[in-house]
Structures are given as structure tokens and as C-alpha cells.
Short mmCIF file of C-alpha atoms in Angstrom, two decimals:
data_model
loop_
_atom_site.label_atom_id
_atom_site.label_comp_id
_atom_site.label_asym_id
_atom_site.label_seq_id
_atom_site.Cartn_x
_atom_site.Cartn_y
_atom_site.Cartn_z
CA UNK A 1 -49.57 -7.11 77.40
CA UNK A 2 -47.68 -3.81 77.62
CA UNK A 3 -47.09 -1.42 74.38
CA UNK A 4 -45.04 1.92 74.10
CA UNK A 5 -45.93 3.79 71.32
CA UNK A 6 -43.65 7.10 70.01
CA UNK A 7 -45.82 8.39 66.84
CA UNK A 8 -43.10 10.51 65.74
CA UNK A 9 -40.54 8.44 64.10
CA UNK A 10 -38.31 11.34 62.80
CA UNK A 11 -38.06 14.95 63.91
CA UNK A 12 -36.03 17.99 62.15
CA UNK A 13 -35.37 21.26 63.98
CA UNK A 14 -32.95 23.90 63.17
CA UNK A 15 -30.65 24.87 66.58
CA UNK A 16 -32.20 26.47 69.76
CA UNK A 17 -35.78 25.13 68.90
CA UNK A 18 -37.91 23.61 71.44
CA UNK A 19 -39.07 20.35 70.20
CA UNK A 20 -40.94 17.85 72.39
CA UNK A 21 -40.98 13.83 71.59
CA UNK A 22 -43.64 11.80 72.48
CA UNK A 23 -44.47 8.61 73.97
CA UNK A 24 -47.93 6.74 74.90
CA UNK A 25 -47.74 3.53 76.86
CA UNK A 26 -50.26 0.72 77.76
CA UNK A 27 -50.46 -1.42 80.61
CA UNK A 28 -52.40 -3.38 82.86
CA UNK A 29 -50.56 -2.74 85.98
CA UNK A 30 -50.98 -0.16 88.69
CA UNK A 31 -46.97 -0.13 89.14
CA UNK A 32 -44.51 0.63 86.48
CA UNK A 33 -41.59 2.88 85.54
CA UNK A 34 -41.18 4.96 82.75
CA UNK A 35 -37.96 6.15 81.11
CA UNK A 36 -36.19 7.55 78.38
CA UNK A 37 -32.86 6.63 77.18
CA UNK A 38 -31.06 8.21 74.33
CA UNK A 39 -28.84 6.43 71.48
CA UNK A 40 -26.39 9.14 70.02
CA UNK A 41 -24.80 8.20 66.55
CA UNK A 42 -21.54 6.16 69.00
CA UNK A 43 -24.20 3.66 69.12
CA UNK A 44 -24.37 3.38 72.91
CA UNK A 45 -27.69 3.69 75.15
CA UNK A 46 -27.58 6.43 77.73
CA UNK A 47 -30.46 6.97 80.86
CA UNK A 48 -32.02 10.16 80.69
CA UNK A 49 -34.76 9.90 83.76
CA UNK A 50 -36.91 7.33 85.51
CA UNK A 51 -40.42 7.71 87.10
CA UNK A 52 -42.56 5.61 88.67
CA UNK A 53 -46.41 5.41 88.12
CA UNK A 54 -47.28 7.11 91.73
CA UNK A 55 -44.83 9.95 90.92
CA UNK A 56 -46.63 12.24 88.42
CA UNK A 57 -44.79 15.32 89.35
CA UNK A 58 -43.15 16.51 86.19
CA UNK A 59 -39.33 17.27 86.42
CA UNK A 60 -37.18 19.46 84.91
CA UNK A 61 -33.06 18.74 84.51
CA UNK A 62 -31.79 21.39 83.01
CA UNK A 63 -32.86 22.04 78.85
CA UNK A 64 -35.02 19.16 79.52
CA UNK A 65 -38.14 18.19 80.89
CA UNK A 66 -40.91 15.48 81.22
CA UNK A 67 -44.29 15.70 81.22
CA UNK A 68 -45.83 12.50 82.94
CA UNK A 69 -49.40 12.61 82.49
CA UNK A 70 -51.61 9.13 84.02
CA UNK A 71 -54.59 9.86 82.67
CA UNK A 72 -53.35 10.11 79.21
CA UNK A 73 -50.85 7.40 79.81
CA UNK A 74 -48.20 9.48 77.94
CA UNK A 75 -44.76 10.62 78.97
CA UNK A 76 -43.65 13.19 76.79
CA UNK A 77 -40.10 14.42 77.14
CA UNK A 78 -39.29 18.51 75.62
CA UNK A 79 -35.99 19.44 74.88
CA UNK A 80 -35.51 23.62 75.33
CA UNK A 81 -33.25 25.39 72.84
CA UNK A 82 -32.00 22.46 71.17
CA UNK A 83 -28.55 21.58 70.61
CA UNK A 84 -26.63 19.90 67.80
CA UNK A 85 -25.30 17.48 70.41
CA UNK A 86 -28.71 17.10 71.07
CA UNK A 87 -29.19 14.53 67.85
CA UNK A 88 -29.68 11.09 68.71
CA UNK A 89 -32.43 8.72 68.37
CA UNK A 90 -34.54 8.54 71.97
CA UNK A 91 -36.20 6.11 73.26
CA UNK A 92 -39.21 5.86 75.93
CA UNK A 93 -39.80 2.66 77.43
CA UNK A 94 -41.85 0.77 80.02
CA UNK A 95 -41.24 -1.70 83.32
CA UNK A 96 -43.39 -4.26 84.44
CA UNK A 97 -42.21 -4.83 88.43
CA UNK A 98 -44.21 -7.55 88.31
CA UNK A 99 -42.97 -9.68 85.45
CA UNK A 100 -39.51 -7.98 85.38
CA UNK A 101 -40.35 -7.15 81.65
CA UNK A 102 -39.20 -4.02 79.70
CA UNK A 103 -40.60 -3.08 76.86
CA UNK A 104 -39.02 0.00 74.54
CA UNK A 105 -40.59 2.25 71.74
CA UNK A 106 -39.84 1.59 68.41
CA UNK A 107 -37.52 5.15 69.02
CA UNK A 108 -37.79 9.01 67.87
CA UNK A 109 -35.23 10.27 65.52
CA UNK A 110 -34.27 13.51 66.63
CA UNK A 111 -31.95 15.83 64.17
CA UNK A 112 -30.79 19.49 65.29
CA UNK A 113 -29.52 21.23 62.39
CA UNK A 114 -26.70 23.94 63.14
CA UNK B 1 -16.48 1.80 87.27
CA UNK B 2 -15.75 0.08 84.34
CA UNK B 3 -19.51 0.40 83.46
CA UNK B 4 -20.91 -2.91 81.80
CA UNK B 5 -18.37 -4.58 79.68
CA UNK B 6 -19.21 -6.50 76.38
CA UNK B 7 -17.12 -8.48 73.82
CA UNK B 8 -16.39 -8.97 71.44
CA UNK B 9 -17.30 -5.84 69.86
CA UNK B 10 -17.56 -7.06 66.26
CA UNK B 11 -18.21 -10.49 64.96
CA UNK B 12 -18.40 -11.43 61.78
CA UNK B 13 -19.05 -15.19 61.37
CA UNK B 14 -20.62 -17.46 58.94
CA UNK B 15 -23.96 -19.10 58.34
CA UNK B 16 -24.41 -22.55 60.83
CA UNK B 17 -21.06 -21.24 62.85
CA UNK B 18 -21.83 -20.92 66.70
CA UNK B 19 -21.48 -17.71 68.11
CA UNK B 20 -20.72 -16.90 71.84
CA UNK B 21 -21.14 -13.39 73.06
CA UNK B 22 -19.99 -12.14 76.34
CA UNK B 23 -21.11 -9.74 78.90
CA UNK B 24 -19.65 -8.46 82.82
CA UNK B 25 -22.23 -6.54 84.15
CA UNK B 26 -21.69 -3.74 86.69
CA UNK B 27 -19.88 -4.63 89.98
CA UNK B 28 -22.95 -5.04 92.63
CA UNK B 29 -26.01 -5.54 90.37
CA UNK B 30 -28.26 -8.10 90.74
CA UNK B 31 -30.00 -7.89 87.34
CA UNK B 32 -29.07 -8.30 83.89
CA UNK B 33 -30.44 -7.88 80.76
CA UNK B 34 -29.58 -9.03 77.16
CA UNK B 35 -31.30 -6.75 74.10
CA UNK B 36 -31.10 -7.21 70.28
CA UNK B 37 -31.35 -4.09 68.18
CA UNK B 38 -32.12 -4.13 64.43
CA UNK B 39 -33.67 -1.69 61.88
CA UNK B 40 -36.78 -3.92 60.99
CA UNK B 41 -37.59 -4.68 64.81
CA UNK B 42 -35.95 -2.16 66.98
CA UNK B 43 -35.04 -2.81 70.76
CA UNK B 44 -36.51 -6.26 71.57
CA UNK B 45 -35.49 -7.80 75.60
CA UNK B 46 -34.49 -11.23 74.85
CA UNK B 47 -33.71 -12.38 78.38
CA UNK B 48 -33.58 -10.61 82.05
CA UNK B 49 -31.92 -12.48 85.05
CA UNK B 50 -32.17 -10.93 88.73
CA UNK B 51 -29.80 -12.69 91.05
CA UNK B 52 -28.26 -15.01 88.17
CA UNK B 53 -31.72 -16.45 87.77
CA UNK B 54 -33.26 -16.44 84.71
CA UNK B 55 -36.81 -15.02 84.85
CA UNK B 56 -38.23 -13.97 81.42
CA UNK B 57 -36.62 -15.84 78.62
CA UNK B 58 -40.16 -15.61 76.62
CA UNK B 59 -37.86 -12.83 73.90
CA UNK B 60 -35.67 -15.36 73.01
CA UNK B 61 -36.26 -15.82 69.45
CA UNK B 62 -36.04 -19.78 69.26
CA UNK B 63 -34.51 -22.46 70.41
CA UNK B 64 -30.76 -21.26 68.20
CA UNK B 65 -30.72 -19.14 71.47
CA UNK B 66 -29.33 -19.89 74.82
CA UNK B 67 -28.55 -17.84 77.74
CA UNK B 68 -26.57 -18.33 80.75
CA UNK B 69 -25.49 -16.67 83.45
CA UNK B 70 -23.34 -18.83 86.09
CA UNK B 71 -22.07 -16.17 88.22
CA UNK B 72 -22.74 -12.04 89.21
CA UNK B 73 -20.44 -11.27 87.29
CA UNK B 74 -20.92 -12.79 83.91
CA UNK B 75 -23.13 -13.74 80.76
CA UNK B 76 -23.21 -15.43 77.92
CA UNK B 77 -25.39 -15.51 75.07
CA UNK B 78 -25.40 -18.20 72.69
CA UNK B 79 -26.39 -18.69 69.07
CA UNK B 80 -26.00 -21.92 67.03
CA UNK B 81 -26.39 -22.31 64.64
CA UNK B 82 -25.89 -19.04 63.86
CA UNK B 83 -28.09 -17.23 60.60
CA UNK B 84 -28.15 -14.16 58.63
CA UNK B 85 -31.27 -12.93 59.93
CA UNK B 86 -29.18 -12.92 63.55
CA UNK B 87 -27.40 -9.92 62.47
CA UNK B 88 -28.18 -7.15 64.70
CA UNK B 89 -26.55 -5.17 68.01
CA UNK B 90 -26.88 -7.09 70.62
CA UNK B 91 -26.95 -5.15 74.17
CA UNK B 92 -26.41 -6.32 77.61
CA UNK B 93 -27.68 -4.35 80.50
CA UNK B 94 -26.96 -4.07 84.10
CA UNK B 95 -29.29 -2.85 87.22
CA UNK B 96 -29.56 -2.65 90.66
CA UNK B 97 -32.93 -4.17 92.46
CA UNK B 98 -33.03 -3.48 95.77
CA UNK B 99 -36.14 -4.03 96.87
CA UNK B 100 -38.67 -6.51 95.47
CA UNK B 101 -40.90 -4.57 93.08
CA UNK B 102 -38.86 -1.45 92.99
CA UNK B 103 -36.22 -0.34 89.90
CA UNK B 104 -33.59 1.39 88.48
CA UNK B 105 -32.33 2.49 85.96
CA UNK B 106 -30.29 -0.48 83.15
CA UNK B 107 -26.66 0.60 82.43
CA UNK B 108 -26.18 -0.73 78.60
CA UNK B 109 -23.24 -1.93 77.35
CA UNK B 110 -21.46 -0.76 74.30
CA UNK B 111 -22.76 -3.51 72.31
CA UNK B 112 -21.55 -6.37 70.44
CA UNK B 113 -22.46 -6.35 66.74
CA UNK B 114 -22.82 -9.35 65.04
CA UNK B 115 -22.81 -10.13 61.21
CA UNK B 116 -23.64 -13.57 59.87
CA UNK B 117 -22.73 -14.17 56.26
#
């Protein structure tokens, strides 16, 4: 079985905050792919990155950044001087390449106020 | 690219009525995914075909559900009868596989959502 866990199920920062959203996984397998997607208010479900488990280098794409992390199982993803645009809900999710399965967070609600 | 293309966009049927939702996934992907998306239960997979085979059906909720997909270039999901609890988003996804074991990222569609009365 294969779980994604993002503790933080609403977050509320004022503009140009850093604020970093969390996400724990577990798994069985030795190969898998992390990602985050994010759902702005339009309703629609938009890739942010990928990685796969062998690839712990962390990566940074412009204001954002993930912090992959194996031996905590966690994926954590930081948003730099946050942005009103910014607001969406995010989710972090997991792939099985084995079973073809994906399984998604329950979701982090992120608000930027102006 | 047209992206993945879902309709229709709203529905809004009633109790026992079948419902038939639609999806074209991207040009050139070989794997396609169909999500449901409520508050109570989030993002749940329902269904994931890779080269218009299904291989995981084990989200489909019961046996109301059926999906198909007869070609690369088109999906159906199925409810009927159809019931209020089957209100939700529903979400197809597209992605390219090419190589066994490796993955990319899924291209969602805008969504269909559907309201039983």
C-alpha cells in the first residue's frame, strides 16, 4: 500500500513570505516518482515538477524549490516571496511504476494575502 | 496542442439517469487516467489505461462504473445508474510512457462536473 500524507491542510501568509508545504509519502517500492501539481481557484490541475526516487538532488525553478529527502521519505516543496497568484490548493502525490498506480495527498490550501 | 479535452463540462442529471462522460487525451500518449475529486474524499484514481488497456480498475467505486477506452484517442466513463453521492469533478489525464517502468508527468483535463439530483 502507498500513502501521501500533507499535514498542513490550510496555510495563510501575507505577500512576499516564504512558506514551505509539506508532504510525507510511504511505499514499499525502491522506484517511484514524486510530484506536485497545483489546483488554482479555475479548477484545473497544473504539473509543477517530477522526481524520481534515485534523483535526490533538490531543484530549484525559479521562486520555487523542492526538497527531496529519502531518508525522511518527504518531499517538501518552498515557495520564496510569495505571490497572490501564488494561491491555489497543491497537491504532492506518488507513482507506483510497478502497478501503474498514483496516489495524491489529500492537498495543502495555500492563501497569499496582498 | 489542444491539451486533453473533456466534455461535457457540466452535467446535471437525475437520480437512476445514465451518465456518459467523455475524454480525448493528448495526441501521442499512451496512458490515460480518469480521477474523481470531491470535498469529503479528495483526488481518488479510478482507472489508468496504458496503450488502451485497462490496468488498474481496483478505484472504481462499484459496479455503477464502467470504463472504456476503444481507441488512443478516446474515453469514456460510464455511470448508471447514476446517484447523488456521484457528484464530484471528474478528471481525465493524459501521459506519455516511454519506456517500461519509467514516467511522466499526467496532463489533466479541465474537468467535467457532474451533479446528480
Amino acid at each position: 500500500a502507498q500513502k501521501v500524507t500533507q499535514a498542513q491542510t490550510e496555510i495563510s501568509v501575507v505577500e512576499k513570505e516564504d512558506v514551505t508545504l509539506d508532504c510525507v509519502y510511504e511505499t514499499r517500492d525502491t522506484t517511484y516518482y514524486l510530484f506536485w501539481y497545483k489546483q488554482p481557484p479555475s479548477g484545473e490541475l497544473v504539473f509543477l515538477i517530477r522526481r524520481n526516487s534515485f534523483d535526490e538532488q533538490n531543484e530549484i525553478s525559479g521562486r520555487y524549490s523542492w526538497n527531496f529527502q529519502k531518508s525522511t521519505s518527504s518531499f517538501n516543496f518552498t515557495i520564496t516571496a510569495s505571490q497572490v497568484v501564488d494561491s491555489a490548493v497543491y497537491f504532492c502525490a506518488l507513482h507506483n511504476t510497478n502497478a501503474g498506480k498514483s496516489t495524491f495527498g489529500d492537498g495543502t490550501t495555500l492563501t497569499v494575502k496582498p | 496542442d489542444a491539451g486533453v479535452i473533456q466534455s461535457p463540462r457540466h452535467e446535471v442529471t437525475e437520480m437512476g439517469q445514465e451518465v456518459t462522460l467523455r475524454c480525448k487525451p493528448i495526441s501521442g500518449h499512451n496512458s490515460l487516467f480518469w480521477y474523481r475529486q470531491t470535498m469529503m474524499r479528495g483526488l481518488e484514481l479510478l482507472i489508468y489505461f496504458n496503450n488502451n488497456v485497462p490496468i488498474d480498475d481496483s478505484g472504481m467505486p462499484e459496479d455503477r462504473f464502467s470504463a472504456k477506452m476503444p481507441n488512443a484517442s478516446f474515453s469514456t466513463l460510464k455511470i448508471q445508474p447514476s446517484e447523488p453521492r456521484d457528484s464530484a469533478v471528474y478528471f481525465c489525464a493524459s501521459s506519455l510512457v516511454p519506456l517500461a517502468g519509467s514516467y511522466n508527468e499526467q496532463f489533466f483535463g479541465p474537468g467535467t462536473r457532474l451533479t446528480v439530483l
